[in-house]
Every structure is written in C-alpha cells, then in structure tokens.
Amino acid sequence: MPEFTTSIFNKIKFHYRLAIGIILVVTTASSLFVFYYVEQQDDFAYYINMAGKQRMLSQKISLHASYYLHANNEQIRQQNENLLRVSLDELKSNHTHLKQEVSLSLFNGVHFSQITQLYQNDNNGINSLLHDFYLDVDRLLETNAHSGYQLLFQLEQMESLLQSLNQVVNLYEKQAAESISQLKLIKILIILLVIFILLAELKYIFQPLNKLVITSIKAIEKHKAEVERAKQKIELANDLKTHLLSNISHEVRTPLNGVIGMLKIIEENPYQLQTNIVKAQHSARDLLKILDSLMKFSELERDLVVLKKQPFNLFKLVDEVSEPYLASCQLRDINFEISVTENTPIWLQSDAKAIAQVLDNILSNAVKFTERGRVSLDISFLSKNKFQTLIIEVHDTGVGIAQSVLDSIINEKYYPEKDVNRKFSGCGVGLSIVNKLVNLLDGQIRMSSQLGKGTDTSIIIPVMPCLADSRLSEYQTNLIKQLKIILVTQNPLQAYYYQSLLNQLNCQVELVEDTSLEQFTAARADIVLFDFDLIPYVPSLDDKIRWIALGQTSDSTRFNKLDYIAKFSDSKALLAAIFRSQASLDSDQFLTWVNRKILVAEDNHINQEVIKNLLESFKLNVDLVFDGQQAIDAVQAKKYDLIFMDLQMPVLDGLSATKVIKRIDERKNTPIVALTAHAFRADEEICYQAGMDDYLTKPIEVEELKLVLSRFLG
C-alpha cells in the first residue's frame, strides 16, 4: 500500500477513535450522575419511611402505655410492657439514625437549616421532646403510675411532637422532590450535551472524516490510474522496443551491407579505389546517422538532455542541415526550395544543436517520403511585443500521414507499424525526437497532412536575436563605402545572409544569379563574392578584380588574387577577406608604417616581448607600459597612431583605461585594439561597449596582426 494511502487510513482511524472516545466519556459521566441521584432517591425513601415510622411509634408507645396502665390482669400488663419497651427501643434507634450526619447531609441550603432547627430547638425541639418522652416512659414502667407525665398523656404536648415529626417527613419529601427535579434537569442537560457533542463531532470530526474518505478514494483512484498509465507506458515501451529492434535490424543492415560490400569490392578490384571509398564512407555516415538518432532518442526518453542556449548563426545552421537533402533532391529530380523572410536575424540565441536536430528530422521525413514534386523550407521570424519566435515551415508533396498517426505523434505514442512499406521505412524515432525537443525548447509543433498529397509541418520556437558580431572603425567605414561588391549565388540562404551582412556594413552590394563570371570587369566591381563551385572558372578572369570564394579549401589558394572564406562566415571573417583584398602586405606597404608610433599596454613580460618583436618587424616604433594607468599617462604625454590594450592588468584594467582615453578630446580618435585570451562573443561586445575599435585574441596570429595594422595604419 502506498505511503500516502497508509497515512490517510491512519487519520481515518484516529477520527473514529476520537469520536467514540468522546461519546464514551460523556456516556460514562452521565451514567455516574444519574446513578448518584438515583442512589440519593433510595436514601430519601429510606429516611422518609423512617421519619414517618417515628410518628407511628410515638403514637404506638402512647397507646401501649395506656393499655399498660389500664390492664385488667398481669398477663396483659406484661404483654403491653414488652411491646412498649420494643417500640421505645425502635424509636430511640430511628431517632439516632435520623439525627446523624449521613441523613442530614441529604439536605442542602434552607432545608438543612430547617431540619437542624427541628431537632435542636431548646424549647420544643424533637431532641428535647423525645428526651422527655423517653423519661416519661421509663418512669411509667418503673412506677406503674401516670400522675405528672406531661408528654405521654397531655394532648397538647403530644400534638407538638407529632407535628415536628410530620415536618421532618415533609422536609425529606421536599428535599427528595427537589432532588428528582435536579435529576430531570440533569437528564435534559445530558440530552442537550449529547446533541451538542454529536453536532460538534459531525462538524469537526465526521465532515472532515468524510472529506478524508473522499480524498483517500480519489487518491486511490488516482494511484490506480497512475499505475494503469505506467503499465500502459511500459507496454507501449515494450512494443516500441520490439518495433525499434525490428526496424533497426533492417536499417542498420542496409548501410552496414554497403560498407562491407564496398570494402569487398575494393579488396577485389582496387582500380576504382577512390569511388568505392566514397561510397563506403557514404554508407558509414548513414549508419552513424541512425546510431545518432537512437542515442538522441534514448537520452530524450530518459530526460538526460540539457539545453544550452548560446548565440548561433541561423543561416549557417540551416545550410549545413539542408545541404545533403538539397543534393538528394537534385539526384531524384525533386524541387528543393528555400525561402527566408527579410526581417529574419542572422544571429539568434537558443540551443543550436536541438534546433538542427529538429530541422534535420523534419527535412529527412519530407525528402524520404516525397517521390516527385517539391520540398520547400521557409524560415521566418516573428517579433510581437516582448516575444520573438523562429518559425520553420516544411512543406512536401509526399505520401502524407494518416490523421491517427498525427494524433499519436502529438501524444508521443507513435511507433511505426510492422507492415509499413520498407521503401519509406526508418527507425521510427525521428518524429518522436522532434516532438520531445520542441517541448524542451518551449516551442510548438503543428502538422497537417493528407494521404497522397503531402505534409505541412510548422515549428515555432522562442528565441532571442543577437547583436551583430563585429563593428567598423572610422577608417574601415570610409574604405568599405567606396567598394563595389557583387554577390554571385543561386543559394537563397547565402544571398540573404551576405546581403544582410553587407547592408549592415553600408556596402554597395549587387546580387547576381547568373553564374557566368566572365561578365564582370574591374569597371563594374572591386570585389566579387561567388559560390565555391565556380572556382574552376577563376583563372581566366580579370586579375584586377578581387575574387572571394564562399567555401573554404586550401586548393583555392593556387589561383592569383583569390581569397576564400567558409560559407556563412561571420562579419569579422568577411571583413578580413575584404580588407585583405585591399591590403597587399608587401615590402612597399611596410615602408608606409616605418616609425609609426604604437603603444602596447600589457602586464606580462613574455607577452610584451612577443608583440613588441612582431610590431618592430614592421619597422614600427613601440612603447610598452604595464597597466592601464601608465597607458593613460603615456597617451596624455605623446600622440600614438595605434594602441594595443590588454584587458586584465593591475592598478587599472584595460576597459577602464579605454573609457578614460576616449574622453580625452585630443586622443578620442586614436584606435584602440583589445588584447585578450578570451574568445567569447560576449567579451568582444564588452570591448566595443567600452570604446575599443577592434579585438585580437591571444595567441596573436601574424596574419591577423597584419590585417589590424592595415586597417588602422593604411
């Protein structure tokens, strides 16, 4: 029995025992009171009878005394004498009992005073009258004469005794009547008390007890329902495990067979080695993807997934996830379309891995279950009041999903049936992973589908937009405004992404979807950003244009005037490529830097030596200081062309020193570059907020240093 049920039953037993205990106490007390008063009535009856008998005995004694005096013979005289003595003894005995404390204690208040006065009055009290009465009888028996016997034969005195004895009887009867009245009152009070106690028990014991019973019944029913749900969940998990094992055995076998098969072909026919290795790698990646899905599903089932919300590049994420599906659709002659709304931020803050997993599973199903037609991916951003949401919509013209399966997906009870066509089979955990991850992200999933017509899926996820990741100095701003940049791409994600970045930097950018690079001349463009796939056409192009390929590979460096950046690189990498194209760092350029004044604020001697040697290799004039305050003093004493500022220094840190320098009118335009071991975006933002113009991360790369020098020294 569950602990909470045991606790409830203990409370119920306590309430019942309390109610019975109260009734038992009241009943016992009432019975004792009634018993006491009933016993008192027996005492009253006994003493009333005795008091009444006293009057009869006094009359009987007077009668026998008369017979004794007037007896005709000795026998009659003797007989009356005996009766006279017996009656006198009984009268004395009764009187003794009636005047004892036991009998008098039956009286209370006025009656006690009255009975005491009747017995103890000096003139005609019962004690006095009976005393004289005893003496008269004794003298009568001794002298056989009646002369002078006042009490026995004088009617007036005898009447006084009889009246006193009658008053005693009356007082006993009155006291008994009052006692009976008290008993009746007590009975009424007991009845009222019992009624009150029953009502109190009803309110304070039985009503709470009733609620407790109802609560316990509900708790038992709830526990029973939970047990039933747990049972169903276990049964469902059992079924799911069975189906998963069945599906996994097939899904794992397929890529595993591909790997083993390709390795065997390589072993037997080594002439097509590269092609077969690629095929084996492709099968291995498919196998790894299946295992990753199973691991993620297992983690989600055991609630082991912890979200890490950090800034991420939305466009890079979407491109990396969608690229393999785009290639798959091209091979199968399926249109794969991507669209992005204009207000969509480049950088967002959320769990990028979770969002990528959601998008990957949705796209996987859309592409897998679509044989012809199209698959479209729409990315949008909605900002309303204080709420910002990322909306991912995937539409396909595939086989569709039955409504019962959709409902099961929403309720997290879905697993694929055994008879699902193997053409469209999978592990069967993708949609379950999506549902669980979306819930973890506090998002929503909406799905609508028609069999044979396709499926529409909308994922709504709360996010936070992030600020741009780089800023321009005045020199950079003036330089970049003069550049004519052309963006050549047919990828809508790249088009929107780089247009947004360049527009934020106030660049003149033109989007061209025609991939014929020969059309561009130096008169039309200074820089051309183009898809990595177009690199083979570069050698025949105009050398006066700086060409930047969107897609990183070391092979691209063999082409003259060609730079490259990874797809969806951040603005800092893009700017580096642009400025590299404008700054050919040869010996002629170094001559323009000779004797330019550089200040380095760095508290570490080794780091001072490293950066000093690097700067002096460019014939620069370098001054060193050890803390922020020394940097301020040096700037006030001399004008520098560029300042390198460490962030963490004694006396005064680099951020505080920068703020002070930027407030000096004559020095506020002096560029300051941060030197730090921290590489987080948040640290970079703090530097810019303090007034710094650029950011270098330790250890310092020579190429990065050259880029910074070219930006600020020309």
XYZ file of C-alpha atoms in Angstrom:
714
model
C 0.000 0.000 0.000
C 1.414 3.428 -0.925
C 2.633 5.619 1.926
C 0.035 8.354 1.286
C -2.803 5.746 1.473
C -1.484 4.394 4.781
C -1.337 7.932 6.167
C -4.949 8.607 5.146
C -6.193 5.379 6.731
C -4.361 6.211 9.964
C -6.104 9.594 10.025
C -9.489 7.932 9.463
C -8.877 5.523 12.373
C -7.828 8.418 14.588
C -11.030 10.356 13.828
C -13.232 7.322 14.539
C -11.461 6.597 17.799
C -11.728 10.229 18.863
C -15.485 10.296 18.180
C -16.089 7.022 20.031
C -13.883 8.162 22.921
C -15.831 11.416 23.379
C -19.176 9.554 23.335
C -17.801 7.022 25.826
C -16.619 9.742 28.232
C -19.920 11.649 28.051
C -21.997 8.459 28.466
C -19.948 7.311 31.458
C -20.126 10.727 33.150
C -23.894 10.947 32.525
C -24.450 7.452 33.907
C -22.474 8.299 37.048
C -24.533 11.448 37.612
C -27.815 9.590 37.124
C -26.642 6.721 39.319
C -25.703 9.198 42.050
C -29.141 10.844 42.028
C -30.990 7.510 41.842
C -28.999 6.275 44.829
C -29.900 9.506 46.613
C -33.602 8.820 45.970
C -33.217 5.410 47.625
C -31.720 7.154 50.669
C -34.608 9.628 50.698
C -37.156 6.806 50.539
C -35.387 5.015 53.379
C -35.255 8.067 55.652
C -38.780 9.244 54.725
C -40.057 5.830 55.757
C -38.025 6.009 58.968
C -39.241 9.545 59.788
C -42.854 8.536 59.147
C -42.378 5.489 61.329
C -41.226 7.739 64.203
C -44.642 9.357 64.342
C -46.347 5.960 64.283
C -44.028 4.666 67.010
C -44.707 7.652 69.252
C -48.451 7.038 68.890
C -47.973 3.315 69.385
C -45.997 3.942 72.585
C -48.745 6.203 73.900
C -51.327 3.526 73.106
C -49.347 0.717 74.771
C -48.702 2.970 77.785
C -52.446 3.456 78.131
C -53.060 -0.309 77.858
C -50.300 -0.903 80.353
C -51.889 1.396 82.941
C -55.397 0.076 82.494
C -54.620 -3.632 82.143
C -57.135 -5.957 83.941
C -54.630 -8.660 84.639
C -50.955 -9.181 84.902
C -50.594 -11.006 81.628
C -51.978 -8.124 79.595
C -49.887 -5.711 81.564
C -46.759 -7.757 80.890
C -47.569 -8.071 77.215
C -48.008 -4.290 76.788
C -44.907 -3.638 78.797
C -42.875 -5.745 76.386
C -44.417 -4.037 73.369
C -43.804 -0.683 74.991
C -40.138 -1.431 75.526
C -39.655 -2.729 71.933
C -41.333 0.329 70.434
C -39.323 2.660 72.657
C -36.037 0.998 71.590
C -37.009 1.283 67.918
C -37.974 4.943 68.412
C -34.605 5.647 70.010
C -32.717 3.772 67.262
C -34.551 5.575 64.469
C -34.007 8.923 66.128
C -30.313 8.192 66.423
C -30.146 7.441 62.660
C -32.197 10.473 61.663
C -30.027 12.968 63.505
C -26.731 11.526 62.216
C -24.628 13.471 59.697
C -25.282 10.860 56.982
C -29.017 11.558 56.958
C -28.672 15.303 57.493
C -26.186 15.559 54.576
C -29.058 14.774 52.219
C -30.372 18.259 52.882
C -28.935 21.429 51.412
C -29.468 25.118 51.859
C -32.724 26.146 53.623
C -33.881 22.583 54.260
C -30.694 21.783 56.138
C -31.270 24.777 58.453
C -34.907 23.790 58.978
C -34.177 20.150 59.802
C -31.386 21.201 62.157
C -33.703 23.628 63.954
C -36.466 20.992 64.258
C -34.121 18.631 66.018
C -32.070 21.043 68.104
C -34.624 23.697 69.271
C -34.246 24.121 73.041
C -37.940 24.534 73.888
C -39.875 22.128 71.705
C -37.218 20.571 69.516
C -37.547 16.928 68.584
C -34.423 16.042 70.544
C -35.858 17.716 73.665
C -39.390 16.359 73.228
C -38.206 12.816 72.607
C -35.871 13.061 75.589
C -38.796 13.950 77.814
C -40.846 11.280 76.096
C -38.202 8.650 76.895
C -38.086 9.746 80.543
C -41.874 9.610 80.886
C -41.975 6.087 79.512
C -39.123 4.971 81.749
C -40.820 6.458 84.865
C -44.099 4.883 83.814
C -42.555 1.476 83.638
C -40.795 1.972 86.954
C -43.715 3.431 88.990
C -46.785 1.990 87.259
C -48.454 5.383 87.681
C -49.293 8.209 85.343
C -49.513 11.286 87.526
C -47.237 14.108 86.320
C -46.469 12.505 82.925
C -46.854 15.629 80.886
C -45.911 14.378 77.441
C -47.478 10.950 77.354
C -50.949 11.969 78.370
C -51.234 15.657 77.644
C -52.667 16.098 74.220
C -51.084 19.479 73.525
C -47.504 18.337 74.042
C -48.089 15.097 72.170
C -49.523 17.039 69.266
C -46.397 19.241 69.200
C -44.166 16.135 68.909
C -46.294 14.659 66.163
C -46.246 17.938 64.216
C -42.447 18.122 64.480
C -42.157 14.543 63.255
C -44.537 15.362 60.397
C -42.379 18.358 59.480
C -39.329 16.069 59.328
C -41.186 13.787 56.915
C -42.274 16.803 54.856
C -38.721 18.156 54.696
C -37.419 14.768 53.494
C -40.156 14.634 50.878
C -39.440 18.213 49.713
C -35.720 17.516 49.504
C -36.460 14.298 47.600
C -38.770 16.184 45.227
C -36.078 18.806 44.605
C -33.548 16.054 44.020
C -35.897 14.484 41.459
C -36.273 17.889 39.781
C -32.485 18.222 39.653
C -32.262 14.739 38.180
C -34.755 15.693 35.467
C -32.791 18.872 34.756
C -29.566 16.886 34.599
C -31.205 14.444 32.193
C -32.238 17.357 29.971
C -28.739 18.836 30.188
C -27.222 15.456 29.370
C -29.511 15.147 26.342
C -28.569 18.667 25.205
C -24.884 17.936 25.836
C -25.082 14.728 23.816
C -26.831 16.580 20.980
C -24.173 19.322 21.099
C -21.359 16.769 21.125
C -22.915 14.895 18.209
C -23.252 18.129 16.237
C -19.683 19.093 17.118
C -18.464 15.655 16.071
C -20.436 15.975 12.857
C -18.796 19.314 12.075
C -15.274 18.784 13.386
C -14.843 15.031 13.066
C -17.266 13.389 10.663
C -17.337 16.110 7.984
C -13.504 16.248 7.824
C -13.573 12.472 8.025
C -15.971 12.382 5.094
C -13.655 14.657 3.114
C -10.729 12.497 4.143
C -12.513 9.376 2.944
C -13.371 11.075 -0.353
C -9.774 12.262 -0.657
C -8.472 8.789 0.067
C -10.820 7.279 -2.508
C -9.698 9.843 -5.078
C -6.062 9.242 -4.129
C -6.525 5.516 -4.531
C -8.279 6.044 -7.860
C -5.533 8.433 -8.947
C -2.872 5.982 -7.872
C -4.718 3.245 -9.678
C -4.893 5.419 -12.811
C -1.177 6.220 -12.495
C -0.390 2.548 -12.135
C -2.540 1.852 -15.174
C -0.827 4.620 -17.138
C 2.561 3.339 -16.037
C 1.514 -0.128 -17.111
C 0.365 1.187 -20.485
C 3.583 3.169 -20.814
C 5.637 0.074 -20.054
C 3.595 -1.950 -22.526
C 3.984 0.818 -25.099
C 7.717 0.985 -24.422
C 7.858 -2.778 -24.807
C 6.051 -2.586 -28.131
C 8.233 0.336 -29.169
C 11.350 -1.601 -28.245
C 10.138 -4.574 -30.261
C 9.365 -2.417 -33.292
C 12.614 -0.487 -32.900
C 14.655 -3.660 -32.782
C 12.842 -4.909 -35.860
C 13.392 -1.642 -37.736
C 16.959 -1.188 -36.530
C 17.918 -4.667 -37.690
C 16.876 -3.633 -41.197
C 18.043 -0.012 -41.141
C 21.469 -0.855 -39.718
C 21.874 -3.828 -42.016
C 21.412 -1.681 -45.148
C 24.325 0.792 -44.659
C 26.410 -1.889 -42.963
C 25.962 -4.076 -46.025
C 27.030 -1.075 -48.134
C 30.224 -0.622 -46.100
C 31.100 -4.324 -46.147
C 30.172 -4.637 -49.821
C 32.289 -1.661 -50.887
C 35.255 -2.891 -48.836
C 34.994 -6.285 -50.514
C 34.838 -4.622 -53.944
C 37.910 -2.525 -53.053
C 39.691 -5.686 -51.982
C 38.843 -7.485 -55.226
C 39.064 -4.507 -57.604
C 41.455 -1.781 -56.363
C 41.350 0.184 -59.650
C 38.251 2.230 -58.695
C 39.524 2.816 -55.181
C 38.502 6.466 -54.704
C 34.937 5.990 -55.986
C 34.320 2.915 -53.852
C 35.817 4.557 -50.748
C 33.416 7.478 -51.193
C 30.501 5.039 -51.438
C 31.685 3.174 -48.335
C 32.027 6.464 -46.451
C 28.519 7.439 -47.527
C 27.133 4.158 -46.135
C 29.157 4.627 -42.934
C 27.714 8.125 -42.488
C 24.207 6.713 -42.949
C 24.954 4.141 -40.275
C 26.335 6.818 -37.948
C 23.234 8.942 -38.502
C 21.000 6.029 -37.499
C 23.036 5.454 -34.332
C 22.977 9.182 -33.506
C 19.185 9.200 -33.808
C 18.904 6.218 -31.492
C 21.244 7.809 -28.942
C 19.311 11.076 -29.022
C 16.022 9.203 -28.655
C 17.425 7.274 -25.686
C 18.621 10.483 -23.996
C 15.253 12.157 -24.508
C 13.379 9.128 -23.184
C 15.485 9.203 -20.002
C 15.282 13.004 -19.644
C 19.058 13.337 -19.917
C 19.043 16.150 -22.471
C 20.015 19.558 -21.053
C 19.607 22.553 -23.342
C 22.448 25.063 -23.758
C 21.173 28.334 -25.131
C 24.001 30.178 -26.880
C 24.315 32.520 -29.863
C 24.411 30.742 -33.230
C 24.372 31.613 -36.920
C 20.903 30.647 -38.133
C 21.817 30.677 -41.827
C 24.904 28.543 -41.337
C 22.827 26.052 -39.356
C 20.081 25.877 -41.995
C 22.619 25.496 -44.802
C 24.552 22.714 -43.065
C 21.363 20.790 -42.302
C 19.666 21.294 -45.671
C 22.690 20.799 -47.966
C 22.597 16.955 -48.079
C 18.844 16.987 -48.684
C 19.274 19.524 -51.485
C 21.771 17.184 -53.141
C 19.447 14.212 -52.641
C 16.527 16.084 -54.210
C 18.649 17.094 -57.209
C 19.549 13.446 -57.832
C 15.871 12.419 -57.643
C 14.601 15.331 -59.740
C 12.664 16.863 -56.824
C 12.489 20.632 -56.440
C 14.017 21.771 -53.154
C 13.153 25.386 -52.366
C 14.376 27.582 -49.512
C 12.971 30.998 -48.631
C 13.787 33.450 -45.839
C 11.744 36.487 -44.810
C 13.523 39.842 -44.846
C 13.327 40.534 -41.114
C 14.998 37.263 -40.057
C 18.064 37.945 -37.837
C 21.323 36.258 -38.730
C 22.293 35.545 -35.137
C 19.880 34.028 -32.630
C 20.234 32.688 -29.122
C 18.881 29.214 -28.361
C 20.098 25.621 -28.415
C 21.502 25.298 -31.939
C 22.005 21.527 -31.714
C 18.390 20.935 -30.712
C 17.075 23.182 -33.497
C 19.379 21.461 -36.014
C 18.146 18.050 -34.856
C 14.519 19.162 -35.239
C 15.105 20.585 -38.719
C 17.127 17.549 -39.788
C 14.400 15.087 -38.804
C 11.620 17.123 -40.415
C 13.577 17.509 -43.676
C 14.585 13.841 -43.574
C 10.955 12.738 -43.454
C 9.887 15.279 -46.067
C 12.565 14.195 -48.561
C 12.277 10.489 -47.749
C 8.508 10.343 -48.276
C 8.458 12.517 -51.414
C 8.896 10.690 -54.732
C 8.075 13.601 -57.004
C 7.061 17.233 -56.802
C 8.755 19.525 -54.322
C 10.025 20.058 -50.810
C 10.103 23.625 -49.506
C 11.737 25.105 -46.416
C 10.511 28.511 -45.244
C 12.330 30.392 -42.470
C 10.687 33.400 -40.834
C 10.996 35.465 -37.678
C 8.119 36.972 -35.727
C 8.561 39.704 -33.131
C 5.451 40.720 -31.214
C 5.593 42.733 -28.006
C 8.337 41.091 -25.940
C 8.101 37.713 -27.664
C 10.383 36.656 -30.521
C 9.860 33.371 -32.297
C 11.620 31.469 -35.047
C 9.189 29.788 -37.423
C 10.380 26.830 -39.502
C 7.899 25.538 -42.081
C 8.480 22.454 -44.214
C 6.050 21.525 -46.998
C 6.248 18.436 -49.178
C 4.160 16.678 -51.822
C 4.911 13.207 -50.478
C 2.777 10.268 -49.394
C 1.264 12.096 -46.412
C 0.462 10.856 -42.898
C -2.810 9.413 -41.611
C -4.651 11.545 -39.032
C -4.466 8.779 -36.415
C -0.674 8.724 -36.744
C -0.531 12.530 -36.468
C -2.534 12.379 -33.228
C -0.208 9.694 -31.899
C 2.816 11.844 -32.721
C 1.387 14.783 -30.781
C 0.611 12.486 -27.828
C 4.081 10.913 -28.013
C 2.633 7.453 -28.563
C 3.772 6.867 -32.126
C 5.804 3.987 -33.400
C 5.811 2.635 -36.952
C 3.675 -0.365 -37.777
C 5.289 -3.602 -38.819
C 3.675 -3.585 -42.243
C 4.898 -0.107 -43.242
C 6.316 -0.202 -46.758
C 10.059 -0.728 -46.431
C 10.542 1.794 -49.194
C 9.644 4.508 -46.728
C 10.834 2.856 -43.524
C 13.204 4.191 -40.941
C 13.985 3.707 -37.281
C 10.672 5.332 -36.431
C 12.041 7.712 -33.811
C 12.538 10.882 -35.864
C 9.158 12.456 -35.207
C 9.275 11.433 -31.541
C 12.644 13.196 -31.250
C 11.193 16.299 -32.916
C 8.215 16.381 -30.573
C 10.320 15.967 -27.426
C 12.940 18.530 -28.484
C 10.306 21.108 -29.427
C 8.722 20.659 -25.995
C 12.124 21.117 -24.337
C 12.575 24.342 -26.329
C 9.167 25.569 -25.058
C 8.006 25.570 -28.651
C 5.060 24.239 -30.605
C 4.715 21.786 -33.461
C 1.820 21.868 -35.901
C 1.313 19.213 -38.519
C -1.345 18.758 -41.166
C -1.333 16.074 -43.797
C -3.406 14.352 -46.447
C -2.644 10.879 -47.660
C -1.266 11.030 -51.177
C -0.987 14.845 -51.156
C 1.768 15.663 -48.713
C 2.505 17.061 -45.268
C 2.857 20.573 -43.870
C 4.900 20.974 -40.679
C 5.353 24.184 -38.700
C 7.815 24.502 -35.827
C 7.525 27.591 -33.611
C 10.442 28.130 -31.214
C 11.007 31.061 -28.802
C 14.408 32.683 -29.485
C 16.384 35.827 -28.712
C 18.026 37.808 -31.537
C 21.702 38.694 -31.032
C 23.609 41.841 -31.947
C 25.956 41.977 -34.920
C 29.254 40.310 -34.174
C 31.636 42.995 -35.475
C 31.964 46.758 -35.774
C 33.909 49.096 -38.037
C 36.386 51.769 -37.183
C 36.165 55.137 -38.921
C 38.941 54.086 -41.309
C 37.168 50.830 -42.153
C 33.863 52.616 -42.681
C 35.348 55.103 -45.129
C 37.146 52.357 -47.014
C 34.255 49.954 -47.355
C 31.803 52.620 -48.523
C 33.953 53.113 -51.635
C 33.912 49.450 -52.656
C 31.616 47.993 -55.310
C 30.808 44.408 -54.324
C 28.940 41.834 -56.425
C 27.429 38.701 -54.876
C 27.083 35.770 -57.291
C 24.983 32.896 -55.918
C 21.859 30.901 -56.600
C 21.600 29.789 -52.977
C 18.793 31.852 -51.369
C 20.292 31.394 -47.907
C 23.680 32.728 -48.997
C 22.048 35.546 -50.942
C 20.004 36.760 -47.971
C 22.825 36.190 -45.494
C 25.605 38.108 -47.256
C 23.254 40.840 -48.477
C 22.190 41.396 -44.865
C 25.784 41.486 -43.607
C 26.994 43.860 -46.316
C 23.962 46.129 -45.998
C 24.617 46.406 -42.262
C 28.167 47.495 -43.158
C 26.822 50.133 -45.603
C 28.424 48.380 -48.599
C 27.327 48.785 -52.215
C 26.268 45.214 -52.987
C 24.656 43.806 -56.128
C 23.089 40.329 -56.230
C 23.602 38.400 -59.479
C 22.160 34.929 -60.058
C 23.860 34.478 -63.458
C 26.911 32.343 -62.660
C 28.895 33.408 -65.750
C 31.860 35.096 -64.051
C 33.408 36.330 -67.301
C 30.826 39.124 -67.468
C 32.428 41.045 -64.599
C 35.071 43.695 -65.213
C 37.071 45.961 -62.941
C 34.886 48.854 -64.050
C 31.820 47.115 -62.701
C 33.164 45.634 -59.454
C 36.027 45.855 -56.986
C 35.203 42.569 -55.240
C 33.143 39.558 -56.361
C 31.812 37.088 -53.803
C 30.887 33.836 -55.551
C 29.947 30.221 -54.877
C 32.786 27.831 -54.205
C 31.564 25.578 -57.057
C 32.587 28.259 -59.599
C 36.307 28.184 -58.660
C 37.374 26.270 -61.836
C 36.409 29.301 -63.930
C 38.551 31.773 -61.991
C 41.926 31.505 -63.870
C 40.513 33.129 -66.993
C 39.029 36.064 -65.106
C 40.094 39.692 -64.684
C 43.045 39.925 -62.265
C 42.121 43.495 -61.378
C 39.058 42.229 -59.513
C 39.493 40.666 -56.083
C 37.670 37.299 -56.114
C 36.411 35.803 -52.824
C 35.056 32.238 -52.919
C 32.302 31.267 -50.482
C 33.584 27.873 -49.445
C 36.887 27.140 -47.770
C 39.541 24.916 -49.358
C 43.294 25.107 -49.386
C 43.346 24.282 -53.115
C 41.796 27.654 -53.900
C 44.956 29.458 -52.867
C 46.707 28.427 -56.094
C 44.687 30.987 -58.028
C 46.055 34.531 -58.316
C 44.137 37.268 -56.496
C 41.773 34.685 -54.973
C 40.686 34.651 -51.341
C 38.213 32.361 -49.673
C 36.033 32.192 -46.601
C 33.874 29.429 -45.193
C 30.226 29.515 -46.119
C 28.181 31.698 -43.771
C 31.273 33.118 -42.099
C 30.581 35.882 -39.611
C 31.033 39.539 -40.441
C 34.508 39.591 -38.907
C 35.771 36.907 -41.323
C 34.028 38.616 -44.239
C 35.625 41.958 -43.355
C 39.011 40.280 -43.006
C 38.696 38.889 -46.529
C 37.566 42.259 -47.918
C 40.396 44.163 -46.256
C 42.937 41.526 -47.246
C 41.881 42.106 -50.819
C 42.613 45.816 -50.385
C 45.798 45.481 -48.402
C 48.601 43.728 -50.245
C 51.091 43.479 -47.450
C 54.374 43.624 -49.396
C 57.582 45.463 -48.579
C 56.311 48.660 -50.201
C 53.381 48.811 -47.812
C 55.616 48.148 -44.803
C 57.550 51.291 -45.732
C 54.427 53.373 -45.064
C 54.406 52.078 -41.475
C 58.006 52.933 -40.639
C 58.342 54.815 -37.330
C 54.583 54.933 -36.767
C 54.037 55.204 -33.006
C 52.446 52.191 -31.291
C 51.602 51.875 -27.579
C 51.253 48.401 -26.035
C 49.659 48.069 -22.564
C 50.478 44.549 -21.326
C 51.451 43.391 -17.812
C 53.053 40.075 -18.837
C 56.754 40.395 -19.753
C 56.758 37.472 -22.186
C 53.651 38.722 -23.979
C 55.249 42.188 -24.144
C 58.319 40.717 -25.795
C 56.265 38.723 -28.321
C 54.100 41.575 -29.556
C 56.991 44.062 -29.470
C 59.071 41.809 -31.757
C 56.127 41.329 -34.114
C 55.471 45.072 -34.353
C 59.133 46.008 -34.695
C 59.427 43.552 -37.595
C 57.215 46.047 -39.452
C 59.626 48.909 -38.513
C 57.125 50.334 -36.021
C 58.123 52.466 -33.028
C 56.805 50.596 -29.951
C 56.346 51.867 -26.358
C 55.483 49.427 -23.555
C 53.510 50.073 -20.340
C 52.492 47.639 -17.611
C 48.995 48.792 -16.567
C 46.044 50.943 -17.566
C 47.086 53.988 -15.578
C 50.524 54.030 -17.239
C 48.743 53.796 -20.601
C 46.665 56.902 -19.780
C 49.778 58.791 -18.693
C 51.606 57.781 -21.889
C 48.696 58.847 -24.139
C 48.494 62.236 -22.423
C 52.241 62.741 -22.934
C 52.505 61.559 -26.565
C 50.261 61.061 -29.583
C 50.111 57.452 -30.789
C 48.857 56.089 -34.122
C 47.547 52.848 -32.582
C 47.127 51.389 -29.079
C 47.075 47.694 -28.151
C 45.336 47.264 -24.762
C 45.300 44.140 -22.589
C 42.047 43.731 -20.638
C 43.267 42.358 -17.307
C 46.029 44.490 -15.766
C 46.931 45.713 -12.263
C 46.156 49.235 -10.969
C 43.662 49.927 -13.779
C 42.218 47.374 -16.229
C 42.123 47.837 -19.997
C 38.390 48.566 -20.261
C 38.549 51.354 -17.676
C 41.691 52.817 -19.265
C 39.985 52.824 -22.693
C 36.991 54.738 -21.339
C 39.307 57.391 -19.857
C 41.348 57.745 -23.077
C 38.205 58.085 -25.208
C 37.160 61.038 -23.018
C 40.376 62.925 -23.813
C 39.444 65.228 -26.716
C 42.868 65.168 -28.372
C 43.072 61.350 -28.178
C 39.481 60.156 -28.634
C 40.072 59.198 -32.299
C 43.140 57.103 -31.527
C 42.210 53.492 -32.433
C 42.437 51.010 -29.555
C 42.649 47.255 -30.172
C 41.875 44.798 -27.360
C 44.372 42.076 -26.477
C 42.841 39.196 -24.521
C 42.882 35.445 -24.045
C 39.063 35.325 -24.069
C 37.452 34.354 -27.366
C 33.765 34.625 -26.461
C 31.384 36.872 -28.346
C 30.177 38.403 -25.075
C 33.741 39.547 -24.264
C 34.056 41.101 -27.711
C 30.825 43.014 -27.164
C 32.092 44.342 -23.812
C 35.220 45.668 -25.546
C 33.183 47.535 -28.158
C 30.915 48.989 -25.478
C 33.987 50.346 -23.674
C 35.011 52.191 -26.873
C 37.602 49.827 -28.339
C 37.856 49.671 -32.134
C 38.926 46.073 -32.729
C 39.727 42.821 -30.996
C 42.721 40.438 -31.143
C 42.742 37.071 -29.393
C 45.881 35.604 -27.840
C 47.986 33.907 -29.085
C 48.334 36.554 -31.765
C 48.478 35.307 -35.363
C 50.777 37.280 -37.665
C 48.168 37.449 -40.418
C 45.538 38.770 -38.011
C 48.007 41.378 -36.747
C 48.826 42.425 -40.320
C 45.127 42.817 -41.014
C 44.652 45.061 -37.974
C 47.683 47.178 -38.903
C 46.437 47.550 -42.475
C 43.048 48.702 -41.224
C 44.313 51.415 -38.930
C 47.671 52.417 -40.456
C 46.633 52.259 -44.139
